């Protein structure tokens, strides 16, 4: 019965979204927001129906109502984990890593030697798995949030660096020659020509870094952490078979990551409204 109800919910949601997508108002903001909301609600309802209809144990997959109940009763604990992992580890490492990468990119832009020598090293380090670097950095910087911030710095530094260097090289020779005819020095050329042209690349690196920062901070806590943090809570809850707590932490991580990425995207739209990628948004 529950399986049949889940199938009906899916069909109703699919037909409703199809009608909205084909309507005359399909390009309005209201419809563009309504369609993914309906899709998400449909998936959650189907999830709940299937878990109850198939009698899935909580240690395999808890239902959304069980996750919400655990979320509501664990708000102080979830907030403490959020503060430790996101506000300290992820955000701190993100700001340090992206800031250092931007400053390094400016130096590289002025030095062909650094550009040819450091960027290949950056590509190599960016390819290193976090499960290999995280234990080393935890041993170096200790078990508190500082080691998680160090992992995040390593993860976001080189993607931000590569994107910023590519952006600073985006201007063509005619534009740079024009600035020279105006007797502009490097700083003036950077602020008035190269940096505005590089903004789409810089924000691309910043958006990539939002995801990497969250992943790096959580994974690093699996290799050593005080008795607080999202990664610590997930690992201990799995050992206790408290899958509802694990999913509650996943919900917090998903919300934090979405808001983090969305905030950077909004700043990008405000600063790069002139770029072709933002036209029609």
PDB file of C-alpha atoms in Angstrom:
ATOM      1  CA  UNK A   1       0.000   0.000   0.000  1.00  0.00           C
ATOM      2  CA  UNK A   2       2.797   2.415   0.946  1.00  0.00           C
ATOM      3  CA  UNK A   3       4.699   1.583  -2.228  1.00  0.00           C
ATOM      4  CA  UNK A   4       1.607   2.338  -4.314  1.00  0.00           C
ATOM      5  CA  UNK A   5       1.150   5.635  -2.424  1.00  0.00           C
ATOM      6  CA  UNK A   6       4.795   6.537  -3.114  1.00  0.00           C
ATOM      7  CA  UNK A   7       4.271   5.853  -6.819  1.00  0.00           C
ATOM      8  CA  UNK A   8       1.178   8.085  -6.841  1.00  0.00           C
ATOM      9  CA  UNK A   9       3.064  10.894  -5.120  1.00  0.00           C
ATOM     10  CA  UNK A  10       5.848  10.646  -7.693  1.00  0.00           C
ATOM     11  CA  UNK A  11       3.413  10.776 -10.620  1.00  0.00           C
ATOM     12  CA  UNK A  12       1.515  13.738  -9.137  1.00  0.00           C
ATOM     13  CA  UNK A  13       4.716  15.659  -8.470  1.00  0.00           C
ATOM     14  CA  UNK A  14       6.059  14.907 -11.944  1.00  0.00           C
ATOM     15  CA  UNK A  15       2.834  16.014 -13.651  1.00  0.00           C
ATOM     16  CA  UNK A  16       2.662  19.211 -11.572  1.00  0.00           C
ATOM     17  CA  UNK A  17       6.252  20.152 -12.362  1.00  0.00           C
ATOM     18  CA  UNK A  18       5.723  19.340 -16.026  1.00  0.00           C
ATOM     19  CA  UNK A  19       2.706  21.641 -16.134  1.00  0.00           C
ATOM     20  CA  UNK A  20       4.599  24.457 -14.417  1.00  0.00           C
ATOM     21  CA  UNK A  21       7.596  24.057 -16.728  1.00  0.00           C
ATOM     22  CA  UNK A  22       5.355  24.324 -19.809  1.00  0.00           C
ATOM     23  CA  UNK A  23       3.279  27.230 -18.519  1.00  0.00           C
ATOM     24  CA  UNK A  24       3.546  30.799 -19.781  1.00  0.00           C
ATOM     25  CA  UNK A  25       5.048  31.833 -16.439  1.00  0.00           C
ATOM     26  CA  UNK A  26       7.794  29.186 -16.558  1.00  0.00           C
ATOM     27  CA  UNK A  27      10.579  31.792 -16.606  1.00  0.00           C
ATOM     28  CA  UNK A  28       9.301  33.801 -13.660  1.00  0.00           C
ATOM     29  CA  UNK A  29      11.164  33.660 -10.358  1.00  0.00           C
ATOM     30  CA  UNK A  30       8.175  32.151  -8.550  1.00  0.00           C
ATOM     31  CA  UNK A  31       7.935  29.172 -10.885  1.00  0.00           C
ATOM     32  CA  UNK A  32      11.702  28.700 -10.985  1.00  0.00           C
ATOM     33  CA  UNK A  33      11.706  28.405  -7.193  1.00  0.00           C
ATOM     34  CA  UNK A  34       8.507  26.346  -6.986  1.00  0.00           C
ATOM     35  CA  UNK A  35       9.675  23.572  -9.322  1.00  0.00           C
ATOM     36  CA  UNK A  36      12.721  22.456  -7.272  1.00  0.00           C
ATOM     37  CA  UNK A  37      10.749  22.828  -4.033  1.00  0.00           C
ATOM     38  CA  UNK A  38       8.024  20.508  -5.338  1.00  0.00           C
ATOM     39  CA  UNK A  39      10.663  18.054  -6.538  1.00  0.00           C
ATOM     40  CA  UNK A  40      12.411  18.056  -3.156  1.00  0.00           C
ATOM     41  CA  UNK A  41       9.193  17.657  -1.177  1.00  0.00           C
ATOM     42  CA  UNK A  42       8.150  14.812  -3.469  1.00  0.00           C
ATOM     43  CA  UNK A  43      11.405  12.949  -2.814  1.00  0.00           C
ATOM     44  CA  UNK A  44      11.094  13.425   0.954  1.00  0.00           C
ATOM     45  CA  UNK A  45       7.497  12.146   0.992  1.00  0.00           C
ATOM     46  CA  UNK A  46       8.441   9.119  -1.131  1.00  0.00           C
ATOM     47  CA  UNK A  47      11.379   8.453   1.195  1.00  0.00           C
ATOM     48  CA  UNK A  48       9.078   8.489   4.237  1.00  0.00           C
ATOM     49  CA  UNK A  49       6.490   6.253   2.602  1.00  0.00           C
ATOM     50  CA  UNK A  50       9.023   3.674   1.422  1.00  0.00           C
ATOM     51  CA  UNK A  51      10.803   3.513   4.789  1.00  0.00           C
ATOM     52  CA  UNK A  52       7.531   2.770   6.555  1.00  0.00           C
ATOM     53  CA  UNK A  53       6.062   0.628   3.782  1.00  0.00           C
ATOM     54  CA  UNK A  54       9.108  -1.633   3.524  1.00  0.00           C
ATOM     55  CA  UNK A  55       9.818  -1.623   7.291  1.00  0.00           C
ATOM     56  CA  UNK A  56      13.380  -0.407   6.782  1.00  0.00           C
ATOM     57  CA  UNK A  57      15.281  -0.479  10.114  1.00  0.00           C
ATOM     58  CA  UNK A  58      16.622   2.827  11.394  1.00  0.00           C
ATOM     59  CA  UNK A  59      20.171   1.413  11.400  1.00  0.00           C
ATOM     60  CA  UNK A  60      19.832   1.075   7.623  1.00  0.00           C
ATOM     61  CA  UNK A  61      17.926   4.242   6.729  1.00  0.00           C
ATOM     62  CA  UNK A  62      15.882   6.407   9.122  1.00  0.00           C
ATOM     63  CA  UNK A  63      12.816   8.190   7.821  1.00  0.00           C
ATOM     64  CA  UNK A  64      12.639  11.986   7.454  1.00  0.00           C
ATOM     65  CA  UNK A  65      10.332  12.275  10.478  1.00  0.00           C
ATOM     66  CA  UNK A  66      12.866  10.412  12.630  1.00  0.00           C
ATOM     67  CA  UNK A  67      15.638  12.699  11.402  1.00  0.00           C
ATOM     68  CA  UNK A  68      13.555  15.812  12.099  1.00  0.00           C
ATOM     69  CA  UNK A  69      12.726  14.541  15.595  1.00  0.00           C
ATOM     70  CA  UNK A  70      16.399  13.920  16.353  1.00  0.00           C
ATOM     71  CA  UNK A  71      17.302  17.292  14.864  1.00  0.00           C
ATOM     72  CA  UNK A  72      14.788  19.085  17.102  1.00  0.00           C
ATOM     73  CA  UNK A  73      15.996  17.356  20.283  1.00  0.00           C
ATOM     74  CA  UNK A  74      19.711  17.872  19.533  1.00  0.00           C
ATOM     75  CA  UNK A  75      19.852  21.559  18.592  1.00  0.00           C
ATOM     76  CA  UNK A  76      22.446  22.561  21.266  1.00  0.00           C
ATOM     77  CA  UNK A  77      24.707  19.669  20.265  1.00  0.00           C
ATOM     78  CA  UNK A  78      24.313  20.385  16.553  1.00  0.00           C
ATOM     79  CA  UNK A  79      25.071  24.080  17.101  1.00  0.00           C
ATOM     80  CA  UNK A  80      28.249  23.232  19.031  1.00  0.00           C
ATOM     81  CA  UNK A  81      29.347  20.910  16.209  1.00  0.00           C
ATOM     82  CA  UNK A  82      28.477  23.565  13.611  1.00  0.00           C
ATOM     83  CA  UNK A  83      30.517  26.200  15.439  1.00  0.00           C
ATOM     84  CA  UNK A  84      33.543  23.923  15.801  1.00  0.00           C
ATOM     85  CA  UNK A  85      33.584  22.558  12.261  1.00  0.00           C
ATOM     86  CA  UNK A  86      32.074  25.260  10.049  1.00  0.00           C
ATOM     87  CA  UNK A  87      32.649  28.601  11.763  1.00  0.00           C
ATOM     88  CA  UNK A  88      36.135  27.762  13.060  1.00  0.00           C
ATOM     89  CA  UNK A  89      37.661  25.053  10.892  1.00  0.00           C
ATOM     90  CA  UNK A  90      36.023  25.483   7.488  1.00  0.00           C
ATOM     91  CA  UNK A  91      35.471  29.260   7.438  1.00  0.00           C
ATOM     92  CA  UNK A  92      38.809  30.083   9.055  1.00  0.00           C
ATOM     93  CA  UNK A  93      40.754  27.868   6.664  1.00  0.00           C
ATOM     94  CA  UNK A  94      38.738  29.141   3.705  1.00  0.00           C
ATOM     95  CA  UNK A  95      39.530  32.788   4.405  1.00  0.00           C
ATOM     96  CA  UNK A  96      43.215  32.113   5.051  1.00  0.00           C
ATOM     97  CA  UNK A  97      43.637  29.801   2.047  1.00  0.00           C
ATOM     98  CA  UNK A  98      41.785  31.992  -0.457  1.00  0.00           C
ATOM     99  CA  UNK A  99      43.460  35.168   0.785  1.00  0.00           C
ATOM    100  CA  UNK A 100      46.919  33.630   0.593  1.00  0.00           C
ATOM    101  CA  UNK A 101      46.174  32.189  -2.848  1.00  0.00           C
ATOM    102  CA  UNK A 102      45.092  35.589  -4.185  1.00  0.00           C
ATOM    103  CA  UNK A 103      48.230  37.294  -2.870  1.00  0.00           C
ATOM    104  CA  UNK A 104      50.419  34.528  -4.309  1.00  0.00           C
ATOM    105  CA  UNK A 105      48.660  34.793  -7.673  1.00  0.00           C
ATOM    106  CA  UNK A 106      49.559  38.486  -7.899  1.00  0.00           C
ATOM    107  CA  UNK A 107      53.240  37.650  -7.312  1.00  0.00           C
ATOM    108  CA  UNK A 108      53.071  34.822  -9.851  1.00  0.00           C
ATOM    109  CA  UNK A 109      51.470  37.135 -12.401  1.00  0.00           C
ATOM    110  CA  UNK A 110      54.536  39.382 -12.218  1.00  0.00           C
ATOM    111  CA  UNK A 111      57.026  36.505 -12.450  1.00  0.00           C
ATOM    112  CA  UNK A 112      57.088  34.086 -15.420  1.00  0.00           C
ATOM    113  CA  UNK A 113      59.558  31.953 -13.438  1.00  0.00           C
ATOM    114  CA  UNK A 114      57.062  31.421 -10.613  1.00  0.00           C
ATOM    115  CA  UNK A 115      54.234  30.844 -13.080  1.00  0.00           C
ATOM    116  CA  UNK A 116      56.112  28.065 -14.837  1.00  0.00           C
ATOM    117  CA  UNK A 117      57.531  26.559 -11.659  1.00  0.00           C
ATOM    118  CA  UNK A 118      54.782  26.833  -9.058  1.00  0.00           C
ATOM    119  CA  UNK A 119      51.634  26.067 -11.046  1.00  0.00           C
ATOM    120  CA  UNK A 120      52.674  22.485 -11.951  1.00  0.00           C
ATOM    121  CA  UNK A 121      53.418  21.918  -8.259  1.00  0.00           C
ATOM    122  CA  UNK A 122      49.990  23.335  -7.462  1.00  0.00           C
ATOM    123  CA  UNK A 123      48.302  20.895  -9.819  1.00  0.00           C
ATOM    124  CA  UNK A 124      50.172  18.048  -8.137  1.00  0.00           C
ATOM    125  CA  UNK A 125      49.255  19.110  -4.593  1.00  0.00           C
ATOM    126  CA  UNK A 126      45.626  19.745  -5.564  1.00  0.00           C
ATOM    127  CA  UNK A 127      45.407  16.121  -6.731  1.00  0.00           C
ATOM    128  CA  UNK A 128      46.539  14.730  -3.349  1.00  0.00           C
ATOM    129  CA  UNK A 129      43.686  12.962  -1.499  1.00  0.00           C
ATOM    130  CA  UNK A 130      42.506  14.593   1.707  1.00  0.00           C
ATOM    131  CA  UNK A 131      42.659  11.250   3.518  1.00  0.00           C
ATOM    132  CA  UNK A 132      46.419  11.321   2.945  1.00  0.00           C
ATOM    133  CA  UNK A 133      47.139  14.903   3.974  1.00  0.00           C
ATOM    134  CA  UNK A 134      44.653  15.219   6.848  1.00  0.00           C
ATOM    135  CA  UNK A 135      46.383  12.790   9.297  1.00  0.00           C
ATOM    136  CA  UNK A 136      49.723  14.534   8.743  1.00  0.00           C
ATOM    137  CA  UNK A 137      48.328  18.004   9.367  1.00  0.00           C
ATOM    138  CA  UNK A 138      46.410  16.801  12.429  1.00  0.00           C
ATOM    139  CA  UNK A 139      49.682  15.516  13.889  1.00  0.00           C
ATOM    140  CA  UNK A 140      51.418  18.810  13.079  1.00  0.00           C
ATOM    141  CA  UNK A 141      48.785  21.251  14.340  1.00  0.00           C
ATOM    142  CA  UNK A 142      47.040  19.258  17.064  1.00  0.00           C
ATOM    143  CA  UNK A 143      43.528  17.934  17.511  1.00  0.00           C
ATOM    144  CA  UNK A 144      41.679  21.243  17.841  1.00  0.00           C
ATOM    145  CA  UNK A 145      40.148  23.275  14.988  1.00  0.00           C
ATOM    146  CA  UNK A 146      43.532  24.663  13.911  1.00  0.00           C
ATOM    147  CA  UNK A 147      44.491  21.403  12.202  1.00  0.00           C
ATOM    148  CA  UNK A 148      41.135  21.313  10.383  1.00  0.00           C
ATOM    149  CA  UNK A 149      41.701  24.872   9.187  1.00  0.00           C
ATOM    150  CA  UNK A 150      45.141  23.792   7.942  1.00  0.00           C
ATOM    151  CA  UNK A 151      43.564  20.965   5.932  1.00  0.00           C
ATOM    152  CA  UNK A 152      41.086  23.425   4.436  1.00  0.00           C
ATOM    153  CA  UNK A 153      43.914  25.831   3.538  1.00  0.00           C
ATOM    154  CA  UNK A 154      45.704  23.093   1.614  1.00  0.00           C
ATOM    155  CA  UNK A 155      42.507  22.077  -0.186  1.00  0.00           C
ATOM    156  CA  UNK A 156      41.337  25.551  -1.268  1.00  0.00           C
ATOM    157  CA  UNK A 157      44.711  27.218  -1.881  1.00  0.00           C
ATOM    158  CA  UNK A 158      45.671  25.752  -5.238  1.00  0.00           C
ATOM    159  CA  UNK A 159      42.233  25.756  -6.936  1.00  0.00           C
ATOM    160  CA  UNK A 160      41.929  29.418  -5.956  1.00  0.00           C
ATOM    161  CA  UNK A 161      45.489  30.099  -7.091  1.00  0.00           C
ATOM    162  CA  UNK A 162      45.081  28.476 -10.507  1.00  0.00           C
ATOM    163  CA  UNK A 163      41.790  30.266 -11.201  1.00  0.00           C
ATOM    164  CA  UNK A 164      43.138  33.654 -10.120  1.00  0.00           C
ATOM    165  CA  UNK A 165      46.294  33.331 -12.220  1.00  0.00           C
ATOM    166  CA  UNK A 166      44.190  32.350 -15.241  1.00  0.00           C
ATOM    167  CA  UNK A 167      41.924  35.333 -14.623  1.00  0.00           C
ATOM    168  CA  UNK A 168      44.782  37.801 -14.369  1.00  0.00           C
ATOM    169  CA  UNK A 169      46.007  36.596 -17.775  1.00  0.00           C
ATOM    170  CA  UNK A 170      42.558  37.032 -19.323  1.00  0.00           C
ATOM    171  CA  UNK A 171      43.193  40.524 -20.728  1.00  0.00           C
ATOM    172  CA  UNK A 172      44.693  40.633 -24.231  1.00  0.00           C
ATOM    173  CA  UNK A 173      47.826  42.450 -25.411  1.00  0.00           C
ATOM    174  CA  UNK A 174      45.905  45.369 -26.907  1.00  0.00           C
ATOM    175  CA  UNK A 175      44.257  46.167 -23.581  1.00  0.00           C
ATOM    176  CA  UNK A 176      47.548  45.960 -21.704  1.00  0.00           C
ATOM    177  CA  UNK A 177      49.299  48.085 -24.344  1.00  0.00           C
ATOM    178  CA  UNK A 178      46.561  50.690 -24.022  1.00  0.00           C
ATOM    179  CA  UNK A 179      47.180  50.932 -20.279  1.00  0.00           C
ATOM    180  CA  UNK A 180      50.898  51.399 -20.979  1.00  0.00           C
ATOM    181  CA  UNK A 181      50.164  54.252 -23.367  1.00  0.00           C
ATOM    182  CA  UNK A 182      48.335  55.921 -20.470  1.00  0.00           C
ATOM    183  CA  UNK A 183      51.548  55.514 -18.396  1.00  0.00           C
ATOM    184  CA  UNK A 184      49.742  53.251 -15.924  1.00  0.00           C
ATOM    185  CA  UNK A 185      51.962  51.353 -13.504  1.00  0.00           C
ATOM    186  CA  UNK A 186      51.379  47.731 -12.532  1.00  0.00           C
ATOM    187  CA  UNK A 187      49.158  48.600  -9.564  1.00  0.00           C
ATOM    188  CA  UNK A 188      46.901  50.848 -11.632  1.00  0.00           C
ATOM    189  CA  UNK A 189      46.708  48.277 -14.416  1.00  0.00           C
ATOM    190  CA  UNK A 190      45.887  45.576 -11.857  1.00  0.00           C
ATOM    191  CA  UNK A 191      43.079  47.513 -10.170  1.00  0.00           C
ATOM    192  CA  UNK A 192      41.479  49.067 -13.237  1.00  0.00           C
ATOM    193  CA  UNK A 193      41.951  46.382 -15.903  1.00  0.00           C
ATOM    194  CA  UNK A 194      43.283  42.998 -14.847  1.00  0.00           C
ATOM    195  CA  UNK A 195      41.402  42.531 -11.583  1.00  0.00           C
ATOM    196  CA  UNK A 196      37.928  43.372 -12.990  1.00  0.00           C
ATOM    197  CA  UNK A 197      38.579  41.006 -15.910  1.00  0.00           C
ATOM    198  CA  UNK A 198      39.700  38.298 -13.478  1.00  0.00           C
ATOM    199  CA  UNK A 199      36.638  38.523 -11.201  1.00  0.00           C
ATOM    200  CA  UNK A 200      34.667  35.690 -12.914  1.00  0.00           C
ATOM    201  CA  UNK A 201      37.699  33.393 -12.535  1.00  0.00           C
ATOM    202  CA  UNK A 202      38.274  34.485  -8.937  1.00  0.00           C
ATOM    203  CA  UNK A 203      34.676  33.775  -7.993  1.00  0.00           C
ATOM    204  CA  UNK A 204      34.889  30.417  -9.737  1.00  0.00           C
ATOM    205  CA  UNK A 205      37.767  29.549  -7.418  1.00  0.00           C
ATOM    206  CA  UNK A 206      35.855  30.889  -4.413  1.00  0.00           C
ATOM    207  CA  UNK A 207      32.796  28.765  -5.245  1.00  0.00           C
ATOM    208  CA  UNK A 208      34.912  25.649  -5.703  1.00  0.00           C
ATOM    209  CA  UNK A 209      36.522  26.405  -2.354  1.00  0.00           C
ATOM    210  CA  UNK A 210      33.192  26.506  -0.506  1.00  0.00           C
ATOM    211  CA  UNK A 211      32.606  22.817  -1.190  1.00  0.00           C
ATOM    212  CA  UNK A 212      36.215  21.809  -0.585  1.00  0.00           C
ATOM    213  CA  UNK A 213      36.336  23.700   2.723  1.00  0.00           C
ATOM    214  CA  UNK A 214      33.296  21.895   4.081  1.00  0.00           C
ATOM    215  CA  UNK A 215      34.531  18.472   2.974  1.00  0.00           C
ATOM    216  CA  UNK A 216      38.053  19.079   4.263  1.00  0.00           C
ATOM    217  CA  UNK A 217      36.968  20.243   7.714  1.00  0.00           C
ATOM    218  CA  UNK A 218      34.584  17.312   8.244  1.00  0.00           C
ATOM    219  CA  UNK A 219      36.944  14.630   6.918  1.00  0.00           C
ATOM    220  CA  UNK A 220      39.865  15.976   8.965  1.00  0.00           C
ATOM    221  CA  UNK A 221      37.878  15.412  12.159  1.00  0.00           C
ATOM    222  CA  UNK A 222      37.807  11.683  11.437  1.00  0.00           C
ATOM    223  CA  UNK A 223      41.572  11.611  12.122  1.00  0.00           C
ATOM    224  CA  UNK A 224      41.542  13.381  15.466  1.00  0.00           C
ATOM    225  CA  UNK A 225      39.266  15.867  17.160  1.00  0.00           C
ATOM    226  CA  UNK A 226      38.090  17.031  20.570  1.00  0.00           C
ATOM    227  CA  UNK A 227      34.745  15.663  21.666  1.00  0.00           C
ATOM    228  CA  UNK A 228      32.870  18.117  19.448  1.00  0.00           C
ATOM    229  CA  UNK A 229      32.585  18.634  15.713  1.00  0.00           C
ATOM    230  CA  UNK A 230      30.518  17.315  12.825  1.00  0.00           C
ATOM    231  CA  UNK A 231      33.064  14.759  11.675  1.00  0.00           C
ATOM    232  CA  UNK A 232      33.578  13.517  15.249  1.00  0.00           C
ATOM    233  CA  UNK A 233      29.807  13.259  15.773  1.00  0.00           C
ATOM    234  CA  UNK A 234      29.274  11.356  12.544  1.00  0.00           C
ATOM    235  CA  UNK A 235      32.025   8.826  13.279  1.00  0.00           C
ATOM    236  CA  UNK A 236      30.888   8.183  16.869  1.00  0.00           C
ATOM    237  CA  UNK A 237      27.197   8.023  15.922  1.00  0.00           C
ATOM    238  CA  UNK A 238      27.931   5.442  13.235  1.00  0.00           C
ATOM    239  CA  UNK A 239      29.679   3.343  15.883  1.00  0.00           C
ATOM    240  CA  UNK A 240      26.600   3.662  18.107  1.00  0.00           C
ATOM    241  CA  UNK A 241      24.237   2.849  15.180  1.00  0.00           C
ATOM    242  CA  UNK A 242      22.524   6.209  15.760  1.00  0.00           C
ATOM    243  CA  UNK A 243      21.866   6.814  12.074  1.00  0.00           C
ATOM    244  CA  UNK A 244      19.278   9.483  12.804  1.00  0.00           C
ATOM    245  CA  UNK A 245      22.020  11.614  14.379  1.00  0.00           C
ATOM    246  CA  UNK A 246      24.280  10.982  11.397  1.00  0.00           C
ATOM    247  CA  UNK A 247      21.582  12.211   9.033  1.00  0.00           C
ATOM    248  CA  UNK A 248      20.893  15.224  11.254  1.00  0.00           C
ATOM    249  CA  UNK A 249      24.552  16.208  10.897  1.00  0.00           C
ATOM    250  CA  UNK A 250      24.313  15.628   7.139  1.00  0.00           C
ATOM    251  CA  UNK A 251      21.335  17.988   6.988  1.00  0.00           C
ATOM    252  CA  UNK A 252      23.310  20.665   8.850  1.00  0.00           C
ATOM    253  CA  UNK A 253      26.261  20.203   6.498  1.00  0.00           C
ATOM    254  CA  UNK A 254      24.028  20.384   3.420  1.00  0.00           C
ATOM    255  CA  UNK A 255      22.305  23.557   4.624  1.00  0.00           C
ATOM    256  CA  UNK A 256      25.591  25.194   5.568  1.00  0.00           C
ATOM    257  CA  UNK A 257      27.178  24.295   2.231  1.00  0.00           C
ATOM    258  CA  UNK A 258      24.201  25.565   0.257  1.00  0.00           C
ATOM    259  CA  UNK A 259      24.101  28.876   2.151  1.00  0.00           C
ATOM    260  CA  UNK A 260      27.879  29.268   1.847  1.00  0.00           C
ATOM    261  CA  UNK A 261      27.835  28.680  -1.906  1.00  0.00           C
ATOM    262  CA  UNK A 262      24.724  30.815  -2.371  1.00  0.00           C
ATOM    263  CA  UNK A 263      26.272  33.724  -0.488  1.00  0.00           C
ATOM    264  CA  UNK A 264      29.361  33.684  -2.695  1.00  0.00           C
ATOM    265  CA  UNK A 265      27.171  33.409  -5.808  1.00  0.00           C
ATOM    266  CA  UNK A 266      25.118  36.452  -4.740  1.00  0.00           C
ATOM    267  CA  UNK A 267      28.275  38.502  -4.220  1.00  0.00           C
ATOM    268  CA  UNK A 268      29.510  37.365  -7.621  1.00  0.00           C
ATOM    269  CA  UNK A 269      26.272  38.473  -9.285  1.00  0.00           C
ATOM    270  CA  UNK A 270      26.516  41.887  -7.632  1.00  0.00           C
ATOM    271  CA  UNK A 271      30.141  42.451  -8.680  1.00  0.00           C
ATOM    272  CA  UNK A 272      30.134  40.832 -12.136  1.00  0.00           C
ATOM    273  CA  UNK A 273      26.723  41.948 -13.411  1.00  0.00           C
ATOM    274  CA  UNK A 274      28.439  43.151 -16.577  1.00  0.00           C
ATOM    275  CA  UNK A 275      29.832  39.717 -17.491  1.00  0.00           C
ATOM    276  CA  UNK A 276      28.023  37.648 -20.191  1.00  0.00           C
ATOM    277  CA  UNK A 277      27.580  34.750 -17.739  1.00  0.00           C
ATOM    278  CA  UNK A 278      25.344  36.955 -15.545  1.00  0.00           C
ATOM    279  CA  UNK A 279      23.177  38.381 -18.294  1.00  0.00           C
ATOM    280  CA  UNK A 280      19.628  37.166 -18.158  1.00  0.00           C
ATOM    281  CA  UNK A 281      20.023  35.919 -14.569  1.00  0.00           C
TER     282      UNK A 281
END
